[in-house]
XYZ file of C-alpha atoms in Angstrom:
146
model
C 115.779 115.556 106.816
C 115.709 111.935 105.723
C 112.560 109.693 105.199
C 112.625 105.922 104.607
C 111.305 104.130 101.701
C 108.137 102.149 101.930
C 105.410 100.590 99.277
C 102.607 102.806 98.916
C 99.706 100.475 99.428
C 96.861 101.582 101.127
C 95.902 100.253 104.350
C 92.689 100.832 106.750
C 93.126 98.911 111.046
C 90.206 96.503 111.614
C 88.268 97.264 114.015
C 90.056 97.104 117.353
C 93.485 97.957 116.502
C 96.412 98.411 118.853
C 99.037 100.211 118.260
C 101.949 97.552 116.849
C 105.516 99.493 118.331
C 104.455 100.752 121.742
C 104.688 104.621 120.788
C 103.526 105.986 124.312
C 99.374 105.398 124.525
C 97.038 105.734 121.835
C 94.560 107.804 123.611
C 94.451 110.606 120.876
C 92.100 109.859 118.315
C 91.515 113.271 117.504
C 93.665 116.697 116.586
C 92.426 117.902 119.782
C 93.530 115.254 121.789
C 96.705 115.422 119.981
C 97.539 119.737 120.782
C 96.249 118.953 124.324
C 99.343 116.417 124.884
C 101.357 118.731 123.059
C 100.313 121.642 124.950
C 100.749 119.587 128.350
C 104.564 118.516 126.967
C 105.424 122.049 126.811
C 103.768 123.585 130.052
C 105.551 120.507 132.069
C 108.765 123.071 130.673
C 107.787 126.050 131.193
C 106.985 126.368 127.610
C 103.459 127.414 127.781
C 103.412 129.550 124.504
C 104.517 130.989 121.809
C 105.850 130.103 118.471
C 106.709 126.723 119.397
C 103.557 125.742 120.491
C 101.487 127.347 117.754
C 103.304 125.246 115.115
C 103.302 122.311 117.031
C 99.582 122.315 117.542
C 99.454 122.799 113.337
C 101.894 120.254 112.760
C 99.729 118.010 114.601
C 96.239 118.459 113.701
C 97.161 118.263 110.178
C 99.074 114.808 111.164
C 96.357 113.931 113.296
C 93.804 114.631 110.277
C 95.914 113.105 107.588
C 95.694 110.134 109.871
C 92.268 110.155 109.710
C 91.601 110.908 106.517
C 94.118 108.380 104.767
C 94.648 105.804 107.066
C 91.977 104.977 109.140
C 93.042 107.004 112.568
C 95.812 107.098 114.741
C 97.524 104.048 115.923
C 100.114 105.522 118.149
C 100.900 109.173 119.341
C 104.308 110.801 121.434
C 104.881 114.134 122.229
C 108.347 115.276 124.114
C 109.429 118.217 124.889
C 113.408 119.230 125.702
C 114.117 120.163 129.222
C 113.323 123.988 128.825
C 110.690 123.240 125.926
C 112.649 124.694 123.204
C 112.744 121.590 121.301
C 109.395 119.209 120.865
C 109.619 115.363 119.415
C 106.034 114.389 118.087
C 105.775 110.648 116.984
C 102.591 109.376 115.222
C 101.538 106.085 113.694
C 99.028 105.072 111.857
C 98.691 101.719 109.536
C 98.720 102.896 106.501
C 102.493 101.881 104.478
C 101.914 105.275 101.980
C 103.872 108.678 103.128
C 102.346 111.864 102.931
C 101.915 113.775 99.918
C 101.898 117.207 98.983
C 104.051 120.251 97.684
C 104.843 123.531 98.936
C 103.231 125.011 95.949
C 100.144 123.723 97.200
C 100.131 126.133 99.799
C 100.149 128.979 96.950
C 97.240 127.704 95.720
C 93.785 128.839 96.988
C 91.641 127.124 94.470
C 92.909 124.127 95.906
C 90.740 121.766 98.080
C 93.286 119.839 99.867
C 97.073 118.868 100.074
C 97.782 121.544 102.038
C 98.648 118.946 105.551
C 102.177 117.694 104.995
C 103.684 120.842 102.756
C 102.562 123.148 106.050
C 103.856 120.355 108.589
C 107.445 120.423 106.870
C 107.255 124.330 106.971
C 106.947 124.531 110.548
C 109.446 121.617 111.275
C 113.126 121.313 111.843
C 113.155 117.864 110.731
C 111.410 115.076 109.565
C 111.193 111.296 109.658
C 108.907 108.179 108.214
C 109.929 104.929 109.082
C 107.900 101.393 107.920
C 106.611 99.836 111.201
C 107.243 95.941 111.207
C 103.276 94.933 110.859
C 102.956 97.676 108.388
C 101.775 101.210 108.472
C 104.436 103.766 109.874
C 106.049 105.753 111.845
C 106.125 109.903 110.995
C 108.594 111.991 113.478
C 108.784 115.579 113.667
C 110.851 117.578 115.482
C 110.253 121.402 116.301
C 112.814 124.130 117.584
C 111.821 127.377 119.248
């Protein structure tokens, strides 16, 4: 698991923003959107169900939220799954430079009101990647095994 180092300043789009790398179409601007492509990635390999796709559709509406929530929406969404579907590659941008936060303890804690999102998305995930995007904002890839 490796994650590249970026300056934590916050960043919101202006209004109209395009995606700035070209991470296939931007039509997801919701965690719905987002386990629909995810859901159609898998069926296209006979990977309709299961495990997989449960914590894929987590991983992604709490990336999809986090999004959102911290960076003004989603500037860029991928979902690809392996021939057979046992392995799924979700990319997401957004344009805000900060990473994710959160611990795993956070998940222990049910007083808590948040900071749950990225501790649960790197329980569910083989691996995990944030790279800086040139313009600013970044990159966050996730990779899921059945």
């Amino acid at each position: 698991m490796s994650r590249a180092e970026t300056d934590p300043t916050r960043r919101h789009p202006p209004t109209g923003h395009r995606p700035r790398s070209g991470v296939a179409g931007c039509a997801v601007r919701t965690a719905a959107d987002a386990r629909a492509v995810v859901t159609e990635a898998l069926a296209r390999h006979s990977a309709a169900g299961g495990r997989l796709l449960g914590d894929a559709c987590l991983a992604v509406t709490e990336l999809v939220t986090n999004a959102i929530r911290h960076a003004g929406g989603v500037t860029g969404f991928a979902a690809r799954a392996s021939e057979g579907g046992s392995v799924l590659t979700i990319e997401i941008e957004d344009a805000c430079d900060a990473h994710p936060r959160g611990d795993r303890a956070n998940l222990q804690d049910p007083t808590l009101l948040g900071g749950r999102g990225w501790p649960l998305v790197q329980l569910v995930a083989t691996e995990w990647e944030i790279h800086p995007l040139p313009g600013g904002g970044k990159r966050i890839r996730v990779v899921l095994t059945a």
